[in-house]
Coordinates of N, CA, C and O in Angstrom, one line a residue:
M1 N -9.1 15.4 -14.7 CA -10.1 14.8 -13.8 C -10.3 15.8 -12.6 O -9.4 16.0 -11.9
E2 N -11.5 16.2 -12.4 CA -11.8 17.2 -11.4 C -12.3 16.4 -10.1 O -13.1 15.5 -10.2
C3 N -11.7 16.8 -9.0 CA -12.0 16.1 -7.7 C -12.1 17.1 -6.6 O -11.6 18.2 -6.6
R4 N -12.7 16.6 -5.5 CA -12.8 17.4 -4.3 C -11.8 16.8 -3.3 O -11.6 15.6 -3.3
I5 N -11.2 17.6 -2.5 CA -10.1 17.2 -1.6 C -10.6 17.4 -0.1 O -11.1 18.4 0.2
Y6 N -10.4 16.3 0.7 CA -10.8 16.3 2.0 C -9.7 16.0 3.0 O -8.7 15.3 2.6
I7 N -9.8 16.5 4.2 CA -9.0 15.9 5.4 C -10.1 15.3 6.2 O -11.0 16.1 6.7
E8 N -10.0 14.0 6.4 CA -11.1 13.3 7.1 C -12.4 13.5 6.3 O -12.4 13.2 5.1
N9 N -13.4 14.2 6.9 CA -14.6 14.5 6.2 C -14.8 15.9 5.9 O -15.9 16.4 5.5
E10 N -13.8 16.7 6.1 CA -13.8 18.2 5.9 C -13.3 18.6 4.6 O -12.1 18.3 4.3
L11 N -14.1 19.2 3.7 CA -13.7 19.6 2.4 C -12.7 20.8 2.6 O -13.0 21.8 3.2
I12 N -11.6 20.6 1.9 CA -10.5 21.7 2.0 C -10.3 22.3 0.7 O -9.5 23.3 0.6
G13 N -10.9 21.8 -0.4 CA -10.7 22.4 -1.7 C -11.0 21.5 -2.8 O -11.6 20.4 -2.7
K14 N -10.5 21.8 -4.0 CA -10.7 21.0 -5.2 C -9.4 21.1 -6.1 O -8.6 22.0 -5.9
A15 N -9.3 20.1 -7.0 CA -8.2 20.1 -7.9 C -8.6 19.4 -9.2 O -9.4 18.5 -9.2
T16 N -7.9 19.8 -10.2 CA -8.0 19.1 -11.5 C -6.7 18.4 -11.7 O -5.7 19.0 -11.8
F17 N -6.8 17.1 -11.7 CA -5.6 16.2 -11.8 C -5.3 15.9 -13.2 O -6.1 15.7 -14.1
E18 N -4.0 15.7 -13.4 CA -3.4 15.2 -14.7 C -2.6 13.9 -14.3 O -2.0 13.8 -13.2
I19 N -2.6 13.0 -15.2 CA -1.8 11.8 -15.1 C -0.3 12.2 -15.3 O 0.0 12.7 -16.4
I20 N 0.5 12.0 -14.4 CA 1.9 12.3 -14.5 C 2.8 11.1 -14.9 O 3.7 11.2 -15.7
D21 N 2.4 9.9 -14.3 CA 3.1 8.6 -14.6 C 2.1 7.5 -14.6 O 1.7 7.1 -13.6
R22 N 1.6 7.1 -15.8 CA 0.6 6.1 -15.9 C 1.1 4.7 -15.3 O 0.3 4.1 -14.6
S23 N 2.3 4.3 -15.5 CA 2.8 3.0 -15.0 C 2.8 3.0 -13.5 O 2.7 1.9 -12.9
M24 N 3.0 4.1 -12.9 CA 3.1 4.1 -11.4 C 1.8 4.6 -10.8 O 1.7 4.7 -9.6
G25 N 0.8 5.0 -11.6 CA -0.5 5.4 -11.1 C -0.4 6.8 -10.4 O -1.0 6.9 -9.3
V26 N 0.4 7.7 -11.0 CA 0.6 9.0 -10.3 C -0.2 10.1 -11.0 O -0.2 10.3 -12.2
I27 N -0.9 10.9 -10.1 CA -1.7 12.0 -10.6 C -1.2 13.2 -9.8 O -0.7 13.1 -8.7
S28 N -1.3 14.4 -10.4 CA -0.9 15.7 -9.7 C -1.8 16.8 -10.2 O -2.3 16.8 -11.4
G29 N -2.0 17.8 -9.4 CA -2.7 19.0 -9.8 C -2.5 20.1 -8.8 O -1.9 19.9 -7.7
K30 N -3.0 21.3 -9.1 CA -3.0 22.4 -8.2 C -4.2 22.4 -7.3 O -5.4 22.2 -7.8
L31 N -4.0 22.6 -6.0 CA -5.1 22.6 -5.1 C -5.6 24.0 -5.0 O -4.9 25.0 -4.8
I32 N -6.9 24.1 -5.3 CA -7.7 25.4 -5.1 C -8.4 25.3 -3.8 O -9.4 24.5 -3.6
C33 N -7.8 25.9 -2.7 CA -8.3 25.7 -1.4 C -9.5 26.6 -1.0 O -9.7 27.6 -1.6
N34 N -10.3 26.1 -0.1 CA -11.4 26.9 0.4 C -11.0 27.4 1.8 O -9.9 27.2 2.3
D35 N -11.9 28.0 2.5 CA -11.6 28.6 3.8 C -11.2 27.5 4.9 O -10.4 27.8 5.8
N36 N -11.8 26.3 4.7 CA -11.5 25.3 5.7 C -10.0 24.9 5.6 O -9.4 24.5 6.7
Y37 N -9.3 25.0 4.5 CA -7.9 24.7 4.3 C -7.1 25.6 5.3 O -6.1 25.1 5.8
R38 N -7.5 26.8 5.5 CA -6.7 27.7 6.3 C -6.5 27.2 7.8 O -5.5 27.5 8.4
K39 N -7.4 26.3 8.2 CA -7.2 25.7 9.6 C -6.0 24.8 9.6 O -5.4 24.6 10.7
F40 N -5.7 24.2 8.5 CA -4.6 23.2 8.4 C -3.3 23.8 7.8 O -2.3 23.2 7.9
Q41 N -3.4 25.0 7.2 CA -2.3 25.5 6.3 C -1.0 25.6 7.0 O 0.0 25.2 6.5
K42 N -1.0 26.2 8.2 CA 0.3 26.4 8.9 C 1.0 25.1 9.2 O 2.2 24.9 9.0
T43 N 0.2 24.1 9.6 CA 0.8 22.7 9.8 C 1.3 22.1 8.6 O 2.4 21.5 8.5
I44 N 0.5 22.2 7.5 CA 0.9 21.6 6.2 C 2.2 22.3 5.7 O 3.1 21.7 5.2
Q45 N 2.3 23.6 5.8 CA 3.5 24.4 5.4 C 4.7 23.9 6.2 O 5.8 23.8 5.7
K46 N 4.5 23.8 7.5 CA 5.6 23.3 8.4 C 6.1 21.9 8.0 O 7.3 21.7 7.9
Q47 N 5.1 21.0 7.7 CA 5.5 19.7 7.2 C 6.2 19.7 5.9 O 7.2 19.0 5.6
T48 N 5.7 20.6 5.0 CA 6.4 20.8 3.7 C 7.8 21.3 3.9 O 8.7 20.8 3.2
D49 N 8.0 22.2 4.7 CA 9.3 22.8 5.0 C 10.3 21.7 5.6 O 11.4 21.7 5.3
E50 N 9.7 20.9 6.5 CA 10.6 19.9 7.2 C 10.9 18.7 6.4 O 12.0 18.2 6.5
I51 N 9.9 18.1 5.7 CA 10.1 16.9 5.0 C 9.8 16.9 3.5 O 9.9 15.9 2.8
G52 N 9.5 18.1 3.0 CA 9.2 18.3 1.6 C 7.8 18.1 1.1 O 7.4 18.5 0.0
I53 N 6.9 17.5 2.0 CA 5.5 17.3 1.6 C 4.8 17.0 2.9 O 5.3 16.4 3.9
S54 N 3.5 17.3 2.9 CA 2.6 16.8 4.0 C 1.8 15.7 3.4 O 1.2 15.8 2.3
N55 N 2.0 14.5 4.0 CA 1.4 13.3 3.3 C 0.3 12.6 4.2 O 0.0 13.1 5.3
S56 N -0.1 11.5 3.7 CA -1.1 10.7 4.4 C -0.8 10.2 5.8 O -1.6 9.9 6.6
D57 N 0.5 10.2 6.1 CA 1.0 9.9 7.4 C 0.7 11.1 8.4 O 0.5 10.9 9.6
N58 N 0.5 12.3 7.8 CA 0.3 13.4 8.6 C -1.2 13.8 8.8 O -1.7 14.2 9.9
F59 N -2.0 13.6 7.7 CA -3.4 13.8 7.7 C -4.1 12.8 6.9 O -3.5 12.2 6.0
N60 N -5.3 12.5 7.2 CA -6.1 11.6 6.4 C -6.7 12.3 5.2 O -7.8 12.7 5.1
Y61 N -5.8 12.5 4.2 CA -6.2 13.1 2.9 C -7.1 12.2 2.1 O -6.8 11.0 2.1
R62 N -8.1 12.7 1.5 CA -9.0 12.0 0.7 C -9.3 12.7 -0.6 O -9.4 13.9 -0.6
I63 N -9.4 11.9 -1.7 CA -9.7 12.5 -3.0 C -11.0 11.8 -3.5 O -11.1 10.6 -3.6
I64 N -12.0 12.7 -3.8 CA -13.3 12.2 -4.2 C -13.6 12.8 -5.6 O -13.6 14.0 -5.7
T65 N -13.9 12.0 -6.6 CA -14.2 12.5 -7.9 C -15.6 13.2 -7.9 O -16.3 13.0 -7.0
I66 N -15.8 13.9 -9.0 CA -17.1 14.6 -9.1 C -18.3 13.5 -9.3 O -19.4 13.9 -9.0
N67 N -17.9 12.3 -9.6 CA -18.9 11.2 -9.6 C -19.1 10.5 -8.3 O -19.6 9.4 -8.2
N68 N -18.5 11.1 -7.2 CA -18.6 10.6 -5.9 C -17.8 9.3 -5.7 O -18.2 8.5 -4.8
V69 N -16.7 9.1 -6.4 CA -15.9 7.9 -6.2 C -14.6 8.3 -5.5 O -13.9 9.2 -5.9
E70 N -14.4 7.6 -4.3 CA -13.1 7.9 -3.6 C -12.0 7.2 -4.3 O -12.0 6.0 -4.5
I71 N -10.9 7.9 -4.5 CA -9.7 7.4 -5.2 C -8.9 6.7 -4.1 O -8.5 7.4 -3.1
K72 N -8.6 5.4 -4.3 CA -7.7 4.7 -3.3 C -6.3 4.8 -3.9 O -6.0 4.4 -4.9
A73 N -5.4 5.4 -3.0 CA -4.0 5.6 -3.4 C -3.1 4.7 -2.6 O -2.9 5.1 -1.4
E74 N -2.7 3.6 -3.1 CA -1.8 2.7 -2.4 C -0.5 3.4 -2.0 O 0.1 3.1 -1.0
G75 N 0.0 4.4 -2.8 CA 1.2 5.1 -2.5 C 1.0 6.4 -1.7 O 2.0 7.1 -1.4
G76 N -0.2 6.7 -1.4 CA -0.5 7.8 -0.5 C -0.9 9.1 -1.3 O -0.9 9.1 -2.5
I77 N -1.2 10.1 -0.5 CA -1.6 11.4 -1.0 C -0.8 12.4 -0.3 O -0.6 12.3 0.9
G78 N -0.3 13.4 -1.0 CA 0.5 14.5 -0.4 C 0.2 15.8 -0.9 O -0.2 16.0 -2.1
I79 N 0.4 16.8 -0.1 CA 0.2 18.2 -0.4 C 1.5 19.0 -0.2 O 2.1 18.8 0.9
S80 N 2.0 19.7 -1.1 CA 3.2 20.6 -1.0 C 2.7 22.0 -1.0 O 2.2 22.5 -2.0
D81 N 2.9 22.7 0.1 CA 2.5 24.1 0.3 C 3.6 24.8 1.0 O 3.8 24.7 2.2
S82 N 4.4 25.5 0.3 CA 5.5 26.3 0.8 C 5.0 27.8 0.9 O 4.5 28.3 -0.1
A83 N 5.3 28.5 2.0 CA 5.0 29.9 2.1 C 5.7 30.7 1.0 O 5.3 31.8 0.7
Q84 N 6.8 30.2 0.5 CA 7.6 30.9 -0.5 C 6.9 30.9 -1.9 O 7.3 31.7 -2.8
F85 N 6.0 30.0 -2.2 CA 5.4 29.9 -3.5 C 3.9 30.1 -3.4 O 3.3 29.8 -2.4
K86 N 3.3 30.5 -4.5 CA 1.8 30.7 -4.5 C 1.0 29.5 -4.8 O -0.1 29.3 -4.4
E87 N 1.6 28.5 -5.5 CA 0.9 27.3 -5.9 C 0.9 26.3 -4.8 O 2.0 26.1 -4.2
I88 N -0.2 25.6 -4.6 CA -0.2 24.5 -3.7 C -0.5 23.2 -4.6 O -1.5 23.2 -5.3
I89 N 0.4 22.2 -4.4 CA 0.3 21.1 -5.3 C -0.1 19.9 -4.5 O 0.3 19.6 -3.4
I90 N -1.0 19.1 -5.1 CA -1.5 17.8 -4.5 C -1.1 16.7 -5.5 O -1.3 16.9 -6.7
E91 N -0.6 15.6 -4.9 CA -0.3 14.5 -5.8 C -0.6 13.2 -5.1 O -0.7 13.2 -3.8
S92 N -0.7 12.2 -5.9 CA -1.1 10.9 -5.3 C -0.4 9.8 -6.2 O -0.3 10.0 -7.4
A93 N -0.1 8.7 -5.6 CA 0.6 7.6 -6.3 C -0.1 6.3 -6.0 O -0.7 6.1 -4.9
G94 N 0.2 5.3 -6.8 CA -0.3 4.0 -6.6 C -1.8 3.8 -6.8 O -2.5 3.0 -6.2
I95 N -2.3 4.5 -7.8 CA -3.7 4.5 -8.2 C -4.0 3.6 -9.4 O -3.2 3.6 -10.3
N96 N -5.0 2.8 -9.3 CA -5.4 2.0 -10.5 C -6.2 2.9 -11.4 O -7.4 3.1 -11.2
L97 N -5.5 3.5 -12.3 CA -6.1 4.5 -13.2 C -7.1 3.9 -14.1 O -8.0 4.6 -14.6
D98 N -7.1 2.6 -14.4 CA -8.1 2.0 -15.2 C -9.5 1.9 -14.5 O -10.5 1.8 -15.2
S99 N -9.5 2.1 -13.2 CA -10.8 2.0 -12.5 C -11.5 3.3 -12.4 O -12.6 3.4 -11.9
L100 N -10.8 4.4 -12.9 CA -11.4 5.7 -12.9 C -12.2 6.0 -14.1 O -12.0 5.6 -15.2

């Protein structure tokens, strides 16, 4: 499932999600960031280093499908971006996958 990723209303990239755990409504994918992401990257990396992930408590992350449907994640949305690794991972939990 291809989606656009936002912080508030600012597009920061896109991701193609895979279902990781259907029973828990968990999806995950690699974030392909755009130039806007760079504004937030240092803070996201700091949060990843300190607590393991930058999550919805830190930023208002939003996932919008290519059909313009916002995914509601009861368990939150998080980005893992460590300066040590090249991949940036985005994941979300508590999604009603049947509604997508």
